[in-house]
Amino acid sequence: MSETIFGSEAPKYWERNLPVIPVNGKIPIHQGWQGNLGSIPNEERQRELIATHPGNNIGALLGLPVDGDKTLVALDVDDDRLLAVSLQLLGLNRAERRTVLAGKKGKKGATIFVRAPKSLKSTVIKGTAGLGNIDFLAAGKMTVMPPSVHPETGKPYEVSGKSLLDVDFADLPEITEHHIKLLKATIGSEYAIVLIEGNATHDAGVALTGVLVHSGATDEEIADIFIGLLPNNYDGDSLKELSGWIKSAREKGFDETKDDGGTLSAKLVALALSEGMAPFRDEAHKDIALTTLPHTGPAIAYRVNSSAVKLWLRHLAHKAWGKPMGANPLSEAIATLEAIGLFDGPSFPVYARVAGDTKSISIDLGRQDGRMIKISPDGQTIESNIAHKFVRGAGFESLPLPEASGGGLRRLQSFLGLDDQNYRLLLAFLINALKPQGPYFILLVEGEQGSGKSFFCEIIKRIIDPNQALRLRLPDKPQDLMIQAKEYWLLSFDNASGMKAEMSDILCSLATGGGIAVRRLYTDDELHVLTYMRPFMINGISGYATRPDLMERAIPIKLPPIGEGERKTEAELMKEFQAMLPLILAELYDGVAYALLTSDEVEPPRHLRMADAARWIRAAEEGLGEQSGAIIDAIALAQNEFIIDRVNDDPLVMALRTITARGPFEGYVGDLFVRIAEIQERSPDRGLPQSPSRLSNQLDRMRPAMAKAGVMVEFLGKDRRGRRIKISSDNMSLPKFW
């Protein structure tokens, strides 16, 4: 074995992405070996190392990121008498183990592999009264691995518990600065050796209890330490009396947290940062501080003053000090952490559900373990260490892991009862909604009562951005719309019956980029800017979208009515849909990967107003199993039919057709307004403009849409009397749109 230790073992570690180096005894062979932590050597370098050092010992480099913001580190216990207390404090000696022991043994003691926050540095925990030390080995340190040969005993190191090659790193125990502090207090006291020997433990036990209470240990942690220190055959009364000792120590004020509020808040801030809380500021909103928390990983962000962070801080304080955290020190700690995030923390862009750029896209699946989908031109993978920061709004729900078995999208078409035209329009909106940066087409879903409009939109919402709020009411105020956009990635407005011009305009801004400025709460002279770009959909019977700007940004779908004999219960439909959802996601994400691969090479479709959004859809077509241009043509056809239908129903267009029935009108806008007013007297209609200036503005806005319906508007210039205009509406063929 000694002739092939490094040669046979190193490839196993490299395969697990664990950096290892050749070692002579316990000493690394090469200078600058710490630099190997950054990456695994390439194949050529691996062959060179194996050929040059096949029989050397093998050393594992510590500090490798393994679980969110945690790194792989080791607790090197060099005294057998301290092994039990170390295992007990880490929870490895409890009856119901929630963690896994992975370690190794050499001449004495043992090495225990653990996870720790990146902020923890290597340190020596020194024992007194003849006890050995415990070395906490973090980034920049190395440990010799089995089956390397110990240079003093001549025998191989042995695996303790599970091999590091076989263990799931997420199952390793976690060590914090608090644990290290307790170990220092324990083995650095003169009382620990008395408990280890098991004789005359009463006085030493009372004294050590006071030390541990003063160090912030909880009742459970103190019990763990005593169990770990006392010998296995101990038959005295110290464990029975321990709860009384703890109570007495707390009553006598040994608890170091029994200070004024400011001091306690400072301790909580220090504890939170040491435990892995990482405050930062929102790149888009410089006055908002967010943070990641260790239990949800480095990608999920929370407002520092959110209820989730407050609860975590309360739990942290109780775990560390065994007592509730008061409202005042908690508020002071949160305010301090906000300031740290705003003034000392880094700045990151923050996303909801979908993040990325033209190189790669990340999708937050909503999992508690923080695993997400990463999509690149090479395909899709499940990742734990996503670089992007995500927020999860109110009611945020999870997506299943994709399953690449094929046929999911066509099953969706059959499930929703869509013809090929509407199916392509659905694909267009789905793929556009997964583009991390706008602009976005607006999905307008129409159909008579009983056509399944709400259910259709609910299915789309569940595919892209599931949330408890599946159906929203279209708000009346722009600021309410922007607040909803802050919470959700994909907005779904249900059962719309109409909208004001102001709301139509702000919806266009939401799709293509824009925002509003509102007065900050409780101030008179400060503005708060709300700006978001989001995909969204609206459903209703008909006629709720009438303004050309909104229609030209739309993907319109008209659903046929569902036959009475074809209806199913919602429970039946949801069961069927949930079964196919992983297949749908896999195919849809493959389409996104194809768009990333080809988008730079695709010429944007210039006959559509939303050229950037259309380019992304065009790039994904073949990746979604469609012929080149098929989805884009479906959008263009649907838009033109939709606009023509709406324009022909517009009161102004009907009036212009009446005026030009016997030939073109040519004259001033004021004269045209008089003619329209005559028509309005005969048939009153509030939809007609009420002044020449409003008529001129409406003709400007509607001219492109009216041209598609065969009503041609030409402005001929201005003179003293006003603006001259020519309008005609003959039986000419409609303009070609592709």
XYZ file of C-alpha atoms in Angstrom:
738
model
C 0.000 0.000 0.000
C 2.796 2.430 0.972
C 4.111 2.368 -2.596
C 0.848 3.691 -4.071
C -0.834 5.819 -1.389
C -0.939 9.077 -3.306
C -1.144 7.384 -6.689
C -4.214 5.333 -5.768
C -6.024 7.721 -3.402
C -5.561 11.172 -4.971
C -7.859 10.493 -7.987
C -10.668 9.546 -5.576
C -10.394 12.904 -3.838
C -10.127 14.854 -7.086
C -13.243 13.102 -8.353
C -15.114 14.502 -5.318
C -13.641 17.939 -6.042
C -11.496 17.715 -2.888
C -8.041 19.315 -3.240
C -5.190 17.061 -2.079
C -1.395 17.304 -2.250
C 1.533 14.882 -1.847
C 3.033 14.899 1.659
C 6.333 13.661 3.052
C 5.325 12.325 6.471
C 3.300 15.319 7.688
C 5.093 17.975 5.631
C 3.832 19.112 2.186
C 6.382 18.489 -0.547
C 5.793 21.636 -2.601
C 6.072 25.249 -1.482
C 2.969 27.403 -1.931
C 0.748 24.344 -1.518
C -2.058 26.504 -0.050
C -2.776 27.770 -3.567
C -4.103 24.332 -4.499
C -7.298 25.055 -2.543
C -8.596 27.218 -5.385
C -9.121 24.424 -7.918
C -8.455 20.814 -8.774
C -5.362 20.355 -11.008
C -6.020 19.629 -14.661
C -5.591 16.124 -16.028
C -2.041 16.731 -17.213
C -0.985 18.030 -13.793
C -2.763 15.109 -12.065
C -0.818 12.589 -14.156
C 2.417 14.432 -13.379
C 1.805 14.421 -9.605
C 0.866 10.733 -9.570
C 3.904 9.783 -11.655
C 6.275 11.836 -9.473
C 4.862 11.062 -6.006
C 2.953 7.761 -6.168
C 4.057 6.456 -2.762
C 3.868 9.646 -0.728
C 1.317 10.369 1.963
C -1.774 12.289 0.921
C -2.880 15.560 2.535
C -6.319 17.157 2.281
C -6.517 20.957 2.107
C -9.075 22.542 4.423
C -11.334 25.509 3.738
C -13.189 24.085 0.729
C -16.714 25.593 0.292
C -19.129 22.701 0.856
C -22.556 23.944 1.961
C -23.715 27.470 1.209
C -21.384 29.799 3.099
C -19.838 26.910 5.058
C -16.379 25.421 4.494
C -14.854 22.036 5.236
C -12.614 22.341 8.303
C -11.325 20.034 11.034
C -11.102 19.812 14.790
C -7.773 18.111 15.579
C -8.005 16.715 19.124
C -4.521 15.660 20.257
C -5.551 14.311 23.659
C -7.721 11.185 23.904
C -9.258 12.564 27.103
C -10.767 15.481 25.185
C -12.283 13.460 22.365
C -15.530 12.594 24.163
C -16.325 16.198 25.156
C -15.601 17.380 21.606
C -17.926 14.756 20.130
C -20.597 15.460 22.728
C -20.590 19.228 22.149
C -20.914 18.656 18.389
C -23.882 16.351 18.948
C -22.086 13.229 17.727
C -22.506 11.206 20.924
C -26.240 11.734 21.327
C -28.730 8.894 21.052
C -30.518 10.494 18.086
C -27.727 11.657 15.824
C -28.608 14.363 13.380
C -25.055 14.608 12.112
C -22.460 12.141 10.862
C -19.000 11.520 12.226
C -16.292 11.644 9.598
C -12.760 11.607 10.908
C -9.454 9.804 11.230
C -7.127 8.552 13.942
C -3.389 8.512 14.149
C -1.030 8.201 17.092
C -3.350 9.826 19.645
C -6.633 11.663 19.765
C -8.500 12.060 16.510
C -9.397 14.527 13.778
C -13.096 15.351 13.298
C -14.246 16.912 10.025
C -16.865 19.630 10.451
C -18.460 22.558 8.635
C -17.814 26.136 9.746
C -18.563 29.691 8.559
C -15.909 31.143 6.262
C -15.274 33.859 8.828
C -13.801 31.404 11.352
C -10.012 31.374 11.358
C -7.632 28.655 12.520
C -6.916 28.741 16.237
C -5.404 26.643 19.001
C -7.690 25.763 21.923
C -5.168 25.312 24.705
C -5.634 22.855 27.534
C -4.373 23.483 31.057
C -3.471 21.311 34.049
C -1.758 18.727 31.860
C -4.476 18.509 29.184
C -3.526 18.576 25.539
C -4.706 21.034 22.913
C -7.429 21.044 20.292
C -6.416 22.633 16.989
C -9.175 24.204 14.931
C -7.897 23.892 11.349
C -9.539 26.171 8.769
C -8.552 27.537 5.341
C -4.785 27.490 4.800
C -4.321 24.319 6.828
C -3.788 20.710 5.761
C -4.346 17.338 7.399
C -2.842 13.952 6.489
C -5.457 11.417 5.352
C -5.807 7.627 5.612
C -4.254 5.334 4.497
C -1.139 7.522 4.821
C 1.507 6.164 7.188
C 2.116 7.970 10.464
C 5.805 8.987 10.533
C 6.219 8.096 14.242
C 4.263 4.846 14.582
C 4.875 3.507 11.088
C 1.215 2.490 10.967
C -1.502 3.791 8.624
C -3.970 6.421 9.760
C -7.412 4.897 10.274
C -10.849 6.165 9.307
C -13.048 7.086 12.267
C -16.750 6.928 11.507
C -17.250 7.470 7.788
C -14.589 8.193 5.214
C -14.483 11.763 3.962
C -14.860 10.275 0.472
C -18.215 8.708 1.338
C -19.920 11.298 3.513
C -22.416 13.938 2.372
C -20.811 17.184 3.484
C -24.201 18.608 4.446
C -24.456 15.849 7.088
C -21.262 16.880 8.861
C -21.687 18.663 12.208
C -21.412 22.427 12.190
C -19.016 24.266 14.469
C -19.309 27.935 15.286
C -17.308 30.566 17.104
C -19.618 29.921 20.049
C -18.554 26.254 20.170
C -14.888 27.238 20.069
C -15.468 29.728 22.858
C -17.037 27.013 25.012
C -14.184 24.576 24.321
C -11.664 27.252 25.300
C -13.569 27.950 28.513
C -13.804 24.234 29.287
C -10.324 22.847 28.688
C -8.686 26.155 29.602
C -10.062 25.859 33.129
C -8.357 23.929 35.928
C -11.655 22.184 36.722
C -11.936 20.093 33.557
C -9.185 17.674 34.551
C -10.947 17.023 37.893
C -14.146 15.971 36.116
C -12.160 13.832 33.665
C -10.570 11.952 36.575
C -14.007 11.557 38.198
C -12.936 12.139 41.833
C -14.203 14.888 44.173
C -16.159 16.453 41.319
C -18.643 18.539 43.339
C -16.605 21.680 43.910
C -14.958 21.511 40.479
C -18.363 20.941 38.890
C -19.911 23.957 40.595
C -16.962 26.123 39.552
C -16.953 24.906 35.934
C -20.700 25.493 35.744
C -20.108 29.135 36.685
C -17.402 29.426 34.023
C -19.674 27.988 31.351
C -22.688 30.099 32.340
C -20.448 33.163 32.195
C -19.314 32.089 28.684
C -22.896 32.033 27.421
C -23.479 28.258 27.373
C -27.048 26.989 27.324
C -28.284 24.442 29.847
C -28.115 21.727 27.184
C -24.561 22.661 26.205
C -23.415 22.582 29.833
C -24.940 19.116 30.231
C -23.208 17.947 27.026
C -19.842 19.200 28.297
C -20.240 17.471 31.667
C -21.269 14.199 30.018
C -18.242 14.431 27.727
C -15.810 15.140 30.547
C -16.941 12.619 33.170
C -15.605 9.062 32.779
C -17.861 6.358 31.329
C -17.975 4.480 34.625
C -18.730 7.566 36.688
C -21.282 6.791 39.452
C -21.311 10.059 41.370
C -24.090 12.666 41.737
C -22.713 15.542 39.650
C -25.086 14.993 36.708
C -28.059 14.786 39.053
C -27.064 18.010 40.780
C -26.079 19.845 37.583
C -29.442 21.545 36.945
C -29.318 23.033 40.445
C -25.786 24.291 39.896
C -26.840 25.953 36.622
C -29.851 27.613 38.222
C -27.746 28.882 41.103
C -25.065 30.264 38.758
C -27.644 32.165 36.733
C -29.326 33.541 39.840
C -25.966 34.739 41.145
C -25.329 36.711 37.959
C -22.656 34.549 36.359
C -24.498 34.947 33.055
C -22.360 37.411 31.091
C -25.371 38.612 29.061
C -26.899 40.157 32.194
C -25.880 43.635 31.140
C -27.546 46.798 29.982
C -29.484 46.664 26.716
C -26.745 48.243 24.609
C -24.155 45.699 25.665
C -26.506 42.797 24.987
C -27.378 44.159 21.545
C -23.671 44.448 20.722
C -23.157 40.839 21.770
C -26.050 39.754 19.550
C -24.587 41.608 16.561
C -21.216 39.935 17.090
C -22.834 36.525 17.519
C -24.983 36.912 14.382
C -22.006 37.876 12.232
C -19.891 35.048 13.629
C -22.683 32.570 12.871
C -22.662 33.502 9.189
C -25.154 36.352 8.826
C -23.922 38.447 5.878
C -25.589 41.892 5.522
C -25.349 43.758 2.201
C -27.140 46.549 0.354
C -29.504 46.268 -2.586
C -27.762 47.528 -5.717
C -30.975 48.996 -7.151
C -32.285 50.463 -3.887
C -29.315 51.875 -2.005
C -31.289 52.482 1.190
C -32.336 48.835 1.624
C -30.175 46.443 3.651
C -30.553 42.708 3.154
C -28.761 39.672 4.485
C -28.251 35.996 3.879
C -28.638 33.509 6.720
C -26.553 30.367 7.240
C -29.428 27.862 7.265
C -30.789 28.905 3.837
C -27.499 29.418 2.042
C -25.763 32.292 0.254
C -28.403 32.926 -2.429
C -31.566 33.604 -0.389
C -31.747 37.169 0.919
C -33.977 38.728 3.565
C -34.605 42.313 4.568
C -32.538 42.828 7.716
C -35.589 44.175 9.541
C -37.886 41.378 8.338
C -39.745 39.057 10.694
C -37.693 36.095 9.389
C -34.424 37.716 10.494
C -35.898 38.755 13.849
C -37.004 35.188 14.543
C -33.591 33.826 13.555
C -31.858 36.304 15.880
C -34.178 35.381 18.744
C -33.453 31.695 18.154
C -29.731 32.399 17.959
C -29.765 34.312 21.238
C -31.754 31.630 23.014
C -29.489 28.875 21.722
C -26.391 30.786 22.811
C -27.557 32.133 26.165
C -30.572 30.069 27.156
C -32.857 33.044 27.683
C -35.314 35.141 25.625
C -34.075 38.237 23.834
C -35.813 41.469 24.871
C -37.445 43.786 22.337
C -35.122 46.754 22.929
C -31.756 45.005 22.484
C -33.200 43.129 19.507
C -34.249 46.403 17.852
C -30.847 47.948 18.515
C -29.078 44.900 17.085
C -31.213 44.979 13.928
C -30.577 48.702 13.446
C -26.835 48.092 13.812
C -26.905 45.190 11.337
C -28.810 47.395 8.864
C -26.118 50.046 9.163
C -23.395 47.447 8.653
C -25.133 46.243 5.497
C -25.663 49.743 4.083
C -22.259 51.240 4.855
C -19.833 48.328 5.224
C -21.466 45.539 3.240
C -21.001 44.787 -0.465
C -23.614 45.770 -3.045
C -25.488 43.073 -4.977
C -28.376 43.094 -7.436
C -31.384 41.322 -5.977
C -33.751 39.144 -8.007
C -37.121 37.453 -7.619
C -37.378 33.868 -8.985
C -35.313 34.473 -12.196
C -31.817 35.978 -12.411
C -28.956 36.145 -14.840
C -27.828 37.590 -18.144
C -27.083 36.442 -21.696
C -24.489 33.939 -20.418
C -26.410 32.012 -17.770
C -29.710 32.084 -15.913
C -30.551 30.974 -12.379
C -34.052 29.986 -11.251
C -35.008 29.856 -7.589
C -36.934 26.616 -7.072
C -37.989 27.721 -3.605
C -36.313 24.791 -1.854
C -35.357 24.990 1.815
C -31.908 23.567 1.073
C -31.150 26.460 -1.304
C -30.633 24.274 -4.389
C -31.489 26.067 -7.615
C -31.503 25.568 -11.364
C -28.619 27.031 -13.334
C -29.111 27.208 -17.099
C -26.204 27.804 -19.462
C -25.759 27.292 -23.204
C -24.615 23.748 -22.312
C -27.879 22.850 -20.556
C -29.372 22.875 -17.070
C -27.869 21.760 -13.757
C -28.935 21.774 -10.103
C -26.590 23.955 -8.047
C -26.193 24.737 -4.339
C -23.812 27.692 -4.611
C -25.575 30.163 -6.899
C -23.855 33.545 -7.080
C -27.081 35.542 -7.455
C -29.109 36.920 -4.548
C -32.843 36.145 -4.478
C -35.703 37.421 -2.382
C -38.832 35.368 -1.813
C -41.960 37.474 -1.653
C -45.109 36.898 0.346
C -46.727 33.560 -0.467
C -43.678 32.266 -2.382
C -44.032 28.563 -3.281
C -41.627 25.936 -4.601
C -41.131 24.320 -7.988
C -40.298 20.617 -8.415
C -36.985 19.421 -9.795
C -37.156 19.050 -13.596
C -37.272 15.559 -15.092
C -35.919 15.194 -18.611
C -38.199 12.480 -20.017
C -39.613 14.400 -22.988
C -43.122 15.166 -24.163
C -44.017 17.573 -21.377
C -44.865 20.614 -23.496
C -47.040 18.686 -25.951
C -48.816 17.087 -22.988
C -49.428 20.615 -21.742
C -50.947 21.561 -25.107
C -53.334 18.614 -24.933
C -54.089 19.264 -21.264
C -55.102 22.872 -22.014
C -56.897 21.972 -25.246
C -54.907 24.427 -27.392
C -54.683 24.474 -31.168
C -51.230 24.923 -32.702
C -51.607 28.717 -32.999
C -52.477 29.249 -29.338
C -49.908 26.641 -28.274
C -47.160 28.637 -29.996
C -48.400 31.814 -28.332
C -48.238 30.045 -24.961
C -44.660 28.923 -25.658
C -43.756 32.486 -26.594
C -44.971 33.870 -23.280
C -43.459 31.069 -21.170
C -40.003 31.415 -22.692
C -40.195 35.220 -22.525
C -41.153 35.060 -18.829
C -37.906 33.155 -18.146
C -35.760 35.911 -19.637
C -33.993 37.536 -16.667
C -33.984 40.999 -18.215
C -36.883 42.646 -20.059
C -38.652 43.833 -22.017
C -41.558 41.403 -21.734
C -44.583 40.681 -23.881
C -47.900 41.035 -22.055
C -50.169 37.989 -22.185
C -53.794 39.021 -22.784
C -56.176 36.095 -22.404
C -59.775 36.474 -23.573
C -62.715 34.159 -23.859
C -66.371 33.967 -23.082
C -67.642 32.874 -19.695
C -66.739 29.232 -19.073
C -63.699 29.154 -21.370
C -61.264 28.466 -18.505
C -59.371 31.775 -18.654
C -58.569 31.909 -14.934
C -57.456 28.284 -14.825
C -55.309 28.775 -17.950
C -53.478 31.687 -16.296
C -53.165 29.763 -13.029
C -51.356 26.953 -14.851
C -48.908 29.438 -16.371
C -48.315 30.967 -12.945
C -47.602 27.526 -11.477
C -45.075 26.802 -14.237
C -43.128 30.047 -13.909
C -43.645 31.506 -10.437
C -45.992 29.550 -8.124
C -47.398 31.566 -5.275
C -50.296 31.453 -2.866
C -51.568 34.596 -4.613
C -52.344 32.906 -7.939
C -54.968 35.429 -9.002
C -54.635 39.148 -8.346
C -57.076 41.960 -8.906
C -55.860 44.570 -11.380
C -55.036 47.519 -9.109
C -56.462 50.997 -9.559
C -53.294 52.898 -8.617
C -49.807 52.722 -10.194
C -48.091 52.537 -6.791
C -50.136 49.446 -5.885
C -49.027 47.820 -9.133
C -45.350 48.487 -8.370
C -45.701 47.120 -4.840
C -47.091 43.896 -6.306
C -44.210 43.835 -8.790
C -41.787 43.993 -5.869
C -43.275 40.842 -4.367
C -43.831 38.672 -7.455
C -41.868 37.785 -10.574
C -44.881 36.879 -12.712
C -48.070 38.827 -12.016
C -51.466 37.396 -12.975
C -54.452 39.748 -13.044
C -57.751 37.930 -13.082
C -61.142 38.801 -14.543
C -60.363 42.328 -15.764
C -63.273 44.306 -17.180
C -61.550 47.532 -18.150
C -58.750 49.881 -17.217
C -58.073 53.588 -17.052
C -55.632 55.237 -19.444
C -53.231 55.859 -16.534
C -53.193 52.156 -15.648
C -52.730 51.125 -19.281
C -49.679 53.394 -19.495
C -48.090 52.107 -16.270
C -48.658 48.513 -17.417
C -46.679 49.342 -20.558
C -43.917 50.710 -18.329
C -43.942 47.545 -16.222
C -43.440 45.450 -19.375
C -40.721 47.543 -20.982
C -39.074 49.422 -18.132
C -40.105 52.424 -16.111
C -41.327 53.365 -12.701
C -43.003 55.896 -10.498
C -41.870 58.296 -7.774
C -44.054 58.563 -4.692
C -43.714 60.521 -1.468
C -41.899 58.563 1.193
C -44.103 57.671 4.115
C -44.269 60.292 6.879
C -42.263 62.874 4.900
C -43.128 65.885 2.788
C -39.938 66.367 0.807
C -38.552 62.878 0.131
C -39.442 60.741 -2.864
C -39.297 56.967 -3.058
C -38.767 55.569 -6.552
C -40.458 52.296 -7.468
C -39.130 50.795 -10.681
C -39.517 47.192 -11.835
C -39.754 45.288 -15.101
C -41.867 42.132 -14.932
C -43.733 39.666 -17.135
C -47.461 39.677 -16.447
C -50.775 38.446 -17.818
C -54.347 39.687 -17.736
C -57.509 37.728 -18.408
C -61.074 38.867 -19.002
C -64.052 38.359 -21.271
C -63.070 41.060 -23.819
C -62.581 44.762 -24.360
C -60.431 45.466 -21.284
C -57.366 46.382 -23.383
C -58.079 49.079 -25.978
C -55.047 51.378 -26.178
C -52.658 50.706 -29.084
C -49.489 50.951 -26.933
C -50.684 48.059 -24.787
C -51.945 46.003 -27.730
C -48.631 46.278 -29.603
C -46.812 44.874 -26.564
C -49.219 41.960 -26.231
C -49.430 38.268 -26.987
C -53.208 37.850 -27.304
C -54.829 34.456 -26.820
C -58.544 33.849 -27.342
C -59.760 30.663 -25.692
C -62.719 28.686 -27.069
C -65.511 27.672 -24.681
C -65.215 24.319 -22.914
C -67.904 21.816 -23.817
C -70.158 20.819 -20.937
C -69.231 17.158 -21.265
C -65.483 17.929 -21.244
C -65.253 19.554 -17.825
C -63.242 18.022 -14.976
C -62.975 18.920 -11.320
C -60.127 21.199 -10.316
C -58.697 18.446 -8.077
C -58.542 16.067 -11.068
C -56.901 18.714 -13.229
C -54.321 19.662 -10.595
C -53.336 16.050 -10.040
C -52.810 15.575 -13.765
C -50.891 18.835 -14.065
C -48.586 18.201 -11.099
C -47.601 14.849 -12.629
C -46.476 16.501 -15.863
C -44.948 19.672 -14.368
C -41.381 18.278 -13.914
C -41.422 17.223 -17.586
C -42.690 20.639 -18.684
C -39.957 22.411 -16.720
C -37.191 20.231 -18.162
C -38.228 20.999 -21.750
C -38.850 24.650 -21.058
C -35.428 25.064 -19.422
C -33.850 23.296 -22.411
C -35.502 25.951 -24.573
C -33.923 28.641 -22.384
C -30.504 26.970 -22.790
C -30.970 26.963 -26.567
C -31.883 30.666 -26.484
C -28.697 31.407 -24.536
C -26.710 29.455 -27.107
C -28.117 31.189 -30.195
C -29.425 34.620 -29.148
C -26.279 36.495 -30.201
C -26.555 35.059 -33.706
C -30.283 35.684 -34.221
C -31.461 38.721 -36.130
C -34.230 40.478 -34.171
C -37.668 40.316 -35.839
C -38.048 43.956 -36.828
C -41.725 43.799 -37.813
C -42.714 43.461 -34.132
C -42.536 46.438 -31.792
C -40.994 44.368 -28.979
C -37.887 43.474 -30.985
C -35.677 42.562 -27.999
C -38.280 40.265 -26.486
C -39.046 38.780 -29.904
C -35.353 38.087 -30.517
C -35.156 35.984 -27.349
C -38.257 34.024 -28.384
C -36.890 33.565 -31.910
C -33.622 32.223 -30.457
C -35.526 29.578 -28.451
C -37.879 28.341 -31.200
C -35.911 25.327 -32.397
C -34.961 24.430 -28.825
C -38.692 24.156 -28.122
C -39.247 21.820 -31.064
C -40.720 24.473 -33.394
C -39.626 25.432 -36.879
C -37.645 28.629 -37.287
C -40.008 31.600 -37.398
C -43.138 29.653 -36.458
C -43.633 31.225 -33.014
C -42.775 34.734 -34.224
C -45.265 34.428 -37.095
C -47.917 33.268 -34.624
C -47.339 36.393 -32.496
C -47.483 38.723 -35.501
C -50.687 37.159 -36.807
C -52.377 37.223 -33.402
C -51.363 40.835 -32.764
C -52.707 42.058 -36.088
C -56.000 40.233 -35.740
C -56.340 41.526 -32.170
C -55.517 45.123 -33.082
C -57.834 45.121 -36.097
C -60.705 43.786 -34.003
C -60.142 46.428 -31.337
C -59.655 49.298 -33.792
C -62.800 48.444 -35.749
C -64.768 48.639 -32.482
C -63.304 52.022 -31.534
C -65.882 54.892 -31.683
C -63.390 57.238 -33.372
C -62.597 54.722 -36.114
C -66.293 54.121 -36.746
C -66.838 57.874 -36.998
C -63.918 58.248 -39.449
C -65.278 55.437 -41.605
C -68.611 57.274 -41.746
C -66.927 60.561 -42.684
C -64.777 58.960 -45.419
C -67.420 56.583 -46.778
C -67.734 58.638 -50.007
C -64.131 59.729 -50.251
C -61.129 60.978 -48.303
C -61.364 63.820 -45.837
C -58.760 66.549 -46.217
C -58.747 69.640 -44.050
C -57.971 70.938 -40.587
C -58.251 68.946 -37.405
C -60.752 71.512 -36.148
C -62.987 70.889 -39.178
C -62.730 67.149 -38.605
C -63.736 67.671 -34.991
C -66.868 69.540 -36.128
C -67.811 66.646 -38.410
C -67.278 64.174 -35.553
C -69.354 66.358 -33.200
C -72.223 66.202 -35.709
C -72.046 62.416 -35.630
C -71.923 62.477 -31.821
C -75.099 64.556 -31.681
C -76.923 61.884 -33.638
C -75.388 59.005 -31.645
C -73.798 60.108 -28.349
C -70.633 58.185 -27.440
C -68.304 59.024 -24.569
C -65.414 57.362 -26.371
C -65.096 60.223 -28.878
C -62.613 63.040 -28.207
C -64.079 66.133 -26.593
C -61.802 68.801 -28.144
C -59.707 69.338 -31.303
C -56.451 68.954 -29.341
C -57.574 65.644 -27.865
C -58.628 64.521 -31.325
C -55.182 65.387 -32.684
C -53.466 63.468 -29.865
C -55.708 60.429 -30.315
C -55.058 60.351 -34.059
C -51.311 60.472 -33.358
C -51.540 57.601 -30.912
C -53.857 55.421 -32.973
C -52.453 56.050 -36.461
C -50.318 52.852 -36.723
C -53.146 50.694 -35.406
C -55.739 52.319 -37.669
C -53.512 51.707 -40.673
C -53.745 47.963 -40.041
C -57.537 48.291 -40.191
C -57.419 50.222 -43.468
C -57.986 53.718 -42.057
C -55.071 55.849 -43.253
C -54.157 59.070 -41.421
C -51.691 61.521 -42.984
C -50.617 64.782 -41.346
C -49.959 67.545 -43.898
C -48.352 70.199 -41.717
C -49.520 73.323 -39.875
C -50.436 76.863 -40.719
C -52.244 79.702 -38.924
C -55.527 77.832 -38.810
C -54.010 74.707 -37.297
C -52.944 71.217 -38.295
C -53.986 69.880 -41.690
C -54.868 66.225 -42.069
C -55.920 63.710 -44.715
C -57.919 60.598 -43.849
C -59.031 57.822 -46.178
C -60.597 54.399 -45.672
C -60.899 52.489 -48.886
C -61.051 48.770 -49.584
C -57.292 48.423 -49.931
C -55.720 45.158 -48.716
C -54.321 45.126 -45.203
C -50.594 45.851 -44.865
C -48.268 42.860 -44.756
C -46.859 42.425 -41.272
C -43.874 40.128 -41.845
